XYZ file of C-alpha atoms in Angstrom:
436
model
C 88.200 100.702 103.691
C 87.456 101.047 100.042
C 85.890 104.290 98.957
C 83.817 105.247 95.933
C 86.144 108.076 94.951
C 84.619 110.429 97.448
C 87.935 112.044 98.132
C 87.924 111.220 101.831
C 89.177 108.215 103.744
C 86.553 106.278 105.686
C 86.363 105.939 109.412
C 87.793 102.673 110.645
C 85.351 100.427 112.435
C 87.943 97.995 113.690
C 91.511 96.933 113.449
C 90.890 95.045 110.218
C 88.137 97.076 108.716
C 90.154 98.289 105.817
C 90.391 95.022 103.904
C 93.848 95.943 102.687
C 95.966 93.002 101.635
C 99.021 92.260 103.796
C 101.273 93.255 100.946
C 99.680 96.647 100.506
C 100.161 97.457 104.174
C 103.906 97.721 103.911
C 104.767 98.636 100.364
C 105.432 101.977 98.820
C 104.393 102.554 95.237
C 106.281 104.889 92.990
C 105.062 106.166 89.687
C 107.724 106.053 87.043
C 107.648 109.416 85.384
C 111.129 110.624 86.226
C 114.641 109.495 86.980
C 114.405 110.311 90.664
C 111.783 110.744 93.336
C 111.672 114.419 94.136
C 112.434 115.304 97.703
C 109.379 117.520 97.801
C 106.992 114.939 96.341
C 103.630 114.523 97.991
C 103.087 111.605 100.357
C 99.574 110.217 100.631
C 98.607 107.930 103.491
C 96.093 105.418 102.123
C 93.118 105.358 104.441
C 94.401 108.099 106.728
C 96.306 107.811 109.972
C 95.660 104.454 111.663
C 94.459 104.101 115.195
C 96.380 101.938 117.607
C 94.183 99.008 116.577
C 94.281 99.736 112.866
C 96.624 98.055 110.407
C 99.621 99.871 109.101
C 98.664 101.882 106.061
C 100.503 102.167 102.810
C 102.656 105.158 102.152
C 102.245 105.920 98.488
C 104.943 108.050 96.979
C 103.752 109.972 93.967
C 106.583 110.848 91.648
C 105.388 114.005 89.934
C 107.513 113.294 86.892
C 109.794 116.252 87.304
C 113.047 117.151 88.947
C 114.694 120.490 89.526
C 117.223 121.652 86.958
C 119.506 122.396 89.795
C 119.679 119.462 91.568
C 98.629 81.659 92.839
C 99.869 78.808 89.599
C 98.176 78.342 86.193
C 98.085 75.095 84.248
C 100.751 74.800 81.558
C 99.785 76.116 78.175
C 98.785 73.707 75.441
C 101.891 72.314 73.831
C 104.083 72.867 76.862
C 106.450 70.048 77.692
C 106.808 68.569 81.160
C 109.724 66.891 82.864
C 109.608 64.297 85.630
C 111.781 64.883 88.661
C 113.472 61.627 89.757
C 111.805 60.204 92.846
C 108.834 62.530 92.587
C 105.446 62.137 90.941
C 104.850 65.830 90.207
C 106.015 66.978 86.776
C 107.769 70.298 86.258
C 106.522 72.603 83.549
C 108.998 73.580 80.875
C 108.491 76.750 78.919
C 107.154 76.115 75.422
C 109.668 76.556 72.672
C 109.522 79.559 70.399
C 109.983 79.502 66.674
C 112.993 81.792 66.707
C 115.787 82.142 69.273
C 115.764 85.857 68.482
C 112.015 86.334 68.850
C 112.390 89.210 71.322
C 114.916 90.952 69.112
C 112.557 90.552 66.181
C 109.713 92.095 68.196
C 111.852 95.005 69.309
C 113.006 95.663 65.752
C 109.362 95.775 64.663
C 107.855 97.709 67.564
C 110.794 99.839 68.674
C 110.262 102.653 66.139
C 106.748 103.185 67.568
C 108.037 103.815 71.108
C 108.912 107.425 71.869
C 110.715 109.443 74.500
C 108.726 112.198 76.175
C 110.479 115.166 77.752
C 108.162 117.336 79.822
C 108.967 120.650 81.454
C 107.034 122.951 83.711
C 107.760 126.306 85.272
C 107.184 126.676 88.998
C 107.445 129.598 91.362
C 109.790 129.476 94.321
C 108.166 128.917 97.696
C 109.884 131.695 99.635
C 107.218 133.541 101.696
C 106.527 137.055 100.377
C 107.686 138.654 103.618
C 111.202 137.423 102.975
C 111.186 138.897 99.496
C 111.385 142.453 100.875
C 115.007 143.567 100.278
C 114.822 145.922 103.268
C 114.862 142.921 105.596
C 118.351 141.925 104.463
C 119.937 144.619 106.634
C 118.531 142.786 109.669
C 118.936 139.165 108.620
C 121.929 139.408 106.332
C 122.854 136.321 104.326
C 120.717 134.097 106.557
C 117.564 135.477 104.955
C 116.072 133.239 102.217
C 116.814 134.573 98.774
C 113.985 134.740 96.251
C 114.818 132.578 93.256
C 111.915 133.491 91.010
C 110.780 130.926 88.494
C 112.355 127.492 88.182
C 112.033 124.929 85.404
C 111.536 121.318 86.354
C 112.014 118.568 83.799
C 111.145 114.888 83.561
C 111.486 112.012 81.143
C 108.879 109.384 80.314
C 107.863 107.073 77.507
C 104.939 106.604 75.148
C 103.882 104.739 72.023
C 102.284 105.788 68.745
C 98.776 104.473 68.092
C 97.917 106.313 64.865
C 99.980 107.198 61.823
C 99.017 110.855 62.182
C 100.654 111.204 65.579
C 98.425 110.148 68.457
C 100.533 108.892 71.361
C 99.557 107.121 74.587
C 101.415 107.803 77.825
C 100.722 108.233 81.543
C 98.943 111.278 82.892
C 101.617 111.762 85.557
C 104.288 112.051 82.867
C 102.748 115.237 81.491
C 100.978 116.535 84.605
C 101.341 120.314 84.801
C 103.699 120.468 81.843
C 104.152 123.733 79.985
C 106.113 122.058 77.218
C 106.098 118.466 75.920
C 108.740 117.292 73.469
C 108.448 113.921 71.717
C 111.506 112.204 70.246
C 111.247 109.230 67.924
C 113.780 106.413 67.836
C 115.156 107.714 64.541
C 115.968 111.056 66.169
C 113.115 113.158 64.847
C 111.702 115.503 67.453
C 108.277 117.143 67.667
C 106.403 119.428 70.001
C 103.558 117.523 71.604
C 100.098 118.767 72.516
C 98.236 117.086 75.381
C 94.807 116.162 74.003
C 93.617 115.058 77.411
C 94.758 113.457 80.653
C 92.814 111.433 83.216
C 94.372 111.308 86.658
C 91.844 108.712 87.896
C 93.248 106.055 85.552
C 96.598 107.792 84.885
C 96.181 107.826 81.108
C 97.004 110.696 78.747
C 96.980 111.215 74.983
C 99.512 113.414 73.196
C 99.308 114.598 69.597
C 102.202 115.523 67.334
C 101.902 116.984 63.861
C 103.324 114.240 61.652
C 102.222 111.621 59.142
C 103.088 108.079 58.063
C 104.388 107.232 61.528
C 104.999 103.629 62.672
C 102.266 102.376 64.993
C 101.823 99.590 67.522
C 99.335 96.704 67.412
C 97.039 96.274 70.400
C 96.115 93.011 72.102
C 93.079 91.986 74.162
C 94.301 92.308 77.723
C 91.309 90.353 79.047
C 92.885 87.230 77.563
C 96.350 87.400 79.095
C 97.332 84.879 81.773
C 100.000 84.760 84.469
C 103.127 83.104 83.169
C 102.991 84.583 79.677
C 106.058 86.375 78.416
C 106.158 90.139 78.741
C 108.491 92.653 77.099
C 108.930 96.265 78.164
C 110.390 99.042 76.038
C 111.014 102.535 77.314
C 113.464 105.145 78.500
C 114.317 104.274 82.121
C 116.547 106.809 83.850
C 117.027 108.560 80.524
C 118.523 105.468 78.860
C 116.682 105.587 75.568
C 115.140 102.522 73.907
C 115.874 100.117 76.755
C 114.402 96.623 76.388
C 113.683 94.244 79.275
C 111.774 90.959 79.398
C 110.019 88.778 81.962
C 106.605 87.321 82.487
C 103.140 88.414 83.476
C 103.291 87.728 87.200
C 99.613 88.319 87.934
C 96.522 89.982 86.546
C 93.646 91.817 88.170
C 95.688 93.488 90.894
C 93.243 96.014 92.271
C 94.311 99.531 93.054
C 93.635 98.686 96.695
C 95.994 95.674 96.463
C 98.697 97.846 94.989
C 98.252 100.653 97.502
C 96.575 103.380 95.438
C 92.879 103.115 96.378
C 92.058 106.453 94.758
C 92.777 104.994 91.306
C 90.201 103.076 89.285
C 92.440 100.509 87.624
C 93.067 96.777 87.874
C 96.759 96.314 87.143
C 98.874 93.751 85.351
C 101.826 92.724 87.516
C 105.084 91.889 85.757
C 108.652 91.051 86.678
C 110.060 92.610 83.522
C 112.458 95.238 84.831
C 110.942 98.707 84.699
C 112.271 101.838 86.313
C 111.560 105.569 86.513
C 111.282 106.797 82.940
C 109.484 103.656 81.758
C 106.167 105.312 82.554
C 103.871 105.381 79.542
C 105.873 102.798 77.611
C 104.357 99.590 76.260
C 104.278 96.137 77.825
C 104.189 93.634 74.951
C 103.362 89.977 74.370
C 105.267 87.566 72.121
C 103.148 88.681 69.177
C 104.541 92.163 69.549
C 101.169 93.491 70.648
C 100.685 95.955 73.480
C 99.006 94.386 76.502
C 99.512 97.271 78.915
C 101.063 100.618 79.739
C 103.935 100.456 82.228
C 103.042 102.736 85.098
C 104.432 101.979 88.551
C 106.879 100.031 90.655
C 107.026 99.230 94.331
C 109.863 101.237 95.750
C 112.676 99.083 97.060
C 111.276 95.857 95.591
C 112.720 93.791 92.768
C 110.694 92.226 89.986
C 107.403 93.866 90.944
C 106.048 96.306 88.412
C 102.580 97.277 87.286
C 100.953 98.129 83.969
C 97.507 99.409 83.068
C 95.691 96.853 80.837
C 95.402 98.038 77.259
C 91.635 97.448 77.177
C 91.274 100.040 79.910
C 93.658 102.324 78.078
C 91.648 102.110 74.858
C 88.406 102.951 76.664
C 89.890 105.954 78.417
C 91.967 107.250 75.519
C 89.016 107.193 73.114
C 87.114 109.501 75.463
C 90.120 111.771 75.848
C 90.518 112.041 72.078
C 86.838 112.728 71.532
C 86.039 114.932 74.518
C 89.341 115.875 76.128
C 88.094 114.463 79.424
C 86.626 111.296 80.946
C 83.445 110.821 82.941
C 83.694 108.367 85.824
C 80.461 107.137 87.397
C 80.242 107.958 91.097
C 77.919 106.886 93.901
C 79.435 108.556 96.927
C 79.809 105.663 99.353
C 82.617 104.295 101.447
C 82.779 100.506 101.631
C 84.503 97.735 103.539
C 84.644 93.975 103.093
C 82.671 92.506 105.974
C 84.275 89.819 108.151
C 83.148 88.061 111.338
C 85.678 90.062 113.302
C 84.482 93.342 111.855
C 80.877 92.346 112.545
C 81.742 91.735 116.197
C 83.556 95.038 116.505
C 80.690 96.995 114.945
C 78.013 95.361 117.069
C 80.014 95.877 120.257
C 80.450 99.592 119.572
C 77.622 101.505 121.303
C 78.361 104.600 119.210
C 77.599 102.875 115.921
C 74.229 103.960 114.443
C 73.648 100.499 112.975
C 74.283 96.833 113.704
C 75.280 94.026 111.350
C 73.782 90.527 111.059
C 75.736 89.153 108.092
C 79.323 87.952 108.374
C 80.357 88.609 104.795
C 79.566 90.999 101.983
C 80.274 94.607 101.095
C 79.232 96.884 103.915
C 78.430 100.544 103.289
C 80.221 102.340 106.075
C 79.327 105.852 105.024
C 77.078 107.646 102.542
C 78.313 111.059 101.469
C 75.810 113.888 101.925
C 73.991 115.040 98.764
C 75.628 112.255 96.766
C 73.823 110.043 94.204
C 73.850 107.281 96.819
C 72.132 109.523 99.365
C 69.571 110.646 96.798
C 68.959 107.009 95.839
C 68.227 106.007 99.425
C 71.362 104.049 100.314
C 72.113 103.922 104.036
C 75.037 103.274 106.292
C 74.915 99.624 107.352
C 73.469 98.419 104.042
C 75.206 95.374 102.597
C 75.566 95.313 98.808
C 74.675 91.853 97.486
C 74.470 92.425 93.733
C 74.633 95.119 91.077
C 72.413 94.785 87.999
C 71.654 91.231 89.157
C 75.299 90.234 89.221
C 76.612 89.117 92.635
C 79.467 91.146 94.065
C 82.104 89.549 96.243
C 84.123 92.487 97.495
C 84.447 96.250 97.372
C 86.715 96.108 94.321
C 83.987 94.302 92.397
C 81.546 97.023 93.367
C 83.974 99.695 92.232
C 84.447 97.969 88.882
C 80.686 97.654 88.365
C 80.163 101.326 89.127
C 83.022 102.320 86.802
C 81.401 100.339 83.960
C 78.060 102.078 84.502
C 76.980 105.293 82.806
C 76.624 108.662 84.424
C 72.953 109.643 84.707
C 71.558 106.208 83.893
C 69.782 103.952 86.403
C 71.887 101.408 88.266
C 70.139 98.617 90.201
C 71.620 97.582 93.548
C 70.428 94.601 95.589
C 70.922 95.262 99.287
C 70.542 93.370 102.527
C 68.935 95.707 105.037
C 67.416 94.807 108.402
C 67.762 91.123 107.572
C 65.878 91.354 104.281
C 66.951 91.824 100.674
C 65.607 94.708 98.654
C 66.483 96.466 95.420
C 67.070 100.180 95.039
C 67.829 102.253 91.959
C 70.567 104.830 91.930
C 71.667 107.240 89.208
C 75.444 107.599 89.310
C 76.826 111.091 88.988
C 80.129 112.222 87.548
C 83.071 111.792 89.888
C 83.815 115.181 91.447
C 87.162 116.771 90.743
C 89.769 115.820 93.298
């Protein structure tokens, strides 16, 4: 079940109430901020523990970016050639030629100096319970008693790219999360101390500032225009291997956070098969014009050729707010939603404990309204079916989430609902997404 960032997983109405794609049921997503996944990393179960009738949920492994010091097919593009397979009537698409056989090398030579390495460090306290820190207990427990270790420094490596000549750098929020110190190293070897101007965990975007001038910068593309099958180039520092270049294609666009397995994020991802690994986080994904189309962010653990990047249009919107305000406001309604299906309808209507019944067989069903939320204050109810937002039809919960995200905190938002067999319009004023 999709949720409007309420911080809690919804109750499951049936075995298929969640609307999760089959892929997202069995994949683990790993953020790429460090060379390894820490043994103590948090594990989040998307949607909570399933019932015996519920689908398997996604285990999402969040790499905190640190480790311990001690340890479908698109039509061919215009100009593309086709080849006929003997005995068959269906032509095969052949990749369009490029003007230079070294086009990728040329792009890397141009863009490479704008890609940086980010080393982040944070100090953490040991987790030995205070009772075991009393030295008088050693006479009873001897060497078997846990030994206090005091403070420990954990370090991680990520990537970023320079967007302004005076030192503004884009990276992922998880690369610098909790960091006491951020060091930025340019390709030419120059090193600077970085200051985090702002980080947004909801979209996983952060902006770092270094004190420098006349720095090389990247060019940005319009990520709304990219199509599956286009070439994609990644530059970053995977596993500490500086300035690594890989290439592939854009495998898909518009992968929702629910599809990927991170329903708490508000991002539609670009999927690519360009090889990316831990340490690539925050680095650029480029097109054949050398323009940034996305920020490499995550991979599916154990998979090959499946990586995800945040579209640069989203990055620009978030980073501009971080630079100006140091934070980002995300519009919030306070509802939990599910994509309605005939099966779900039957399960709801056959449950005598449900406070509502459903007549429609499709749409976005509100399964829960959070108390004291903007949705509750606006009169939304459990069992309402969202038909349109601001007059624009919505097809699924992801579309609703996107429409809410594009709205403005404190300004009226019109929702068309189907309630008790009739359509009606209500007005809600989104609030700011509460801190998680």
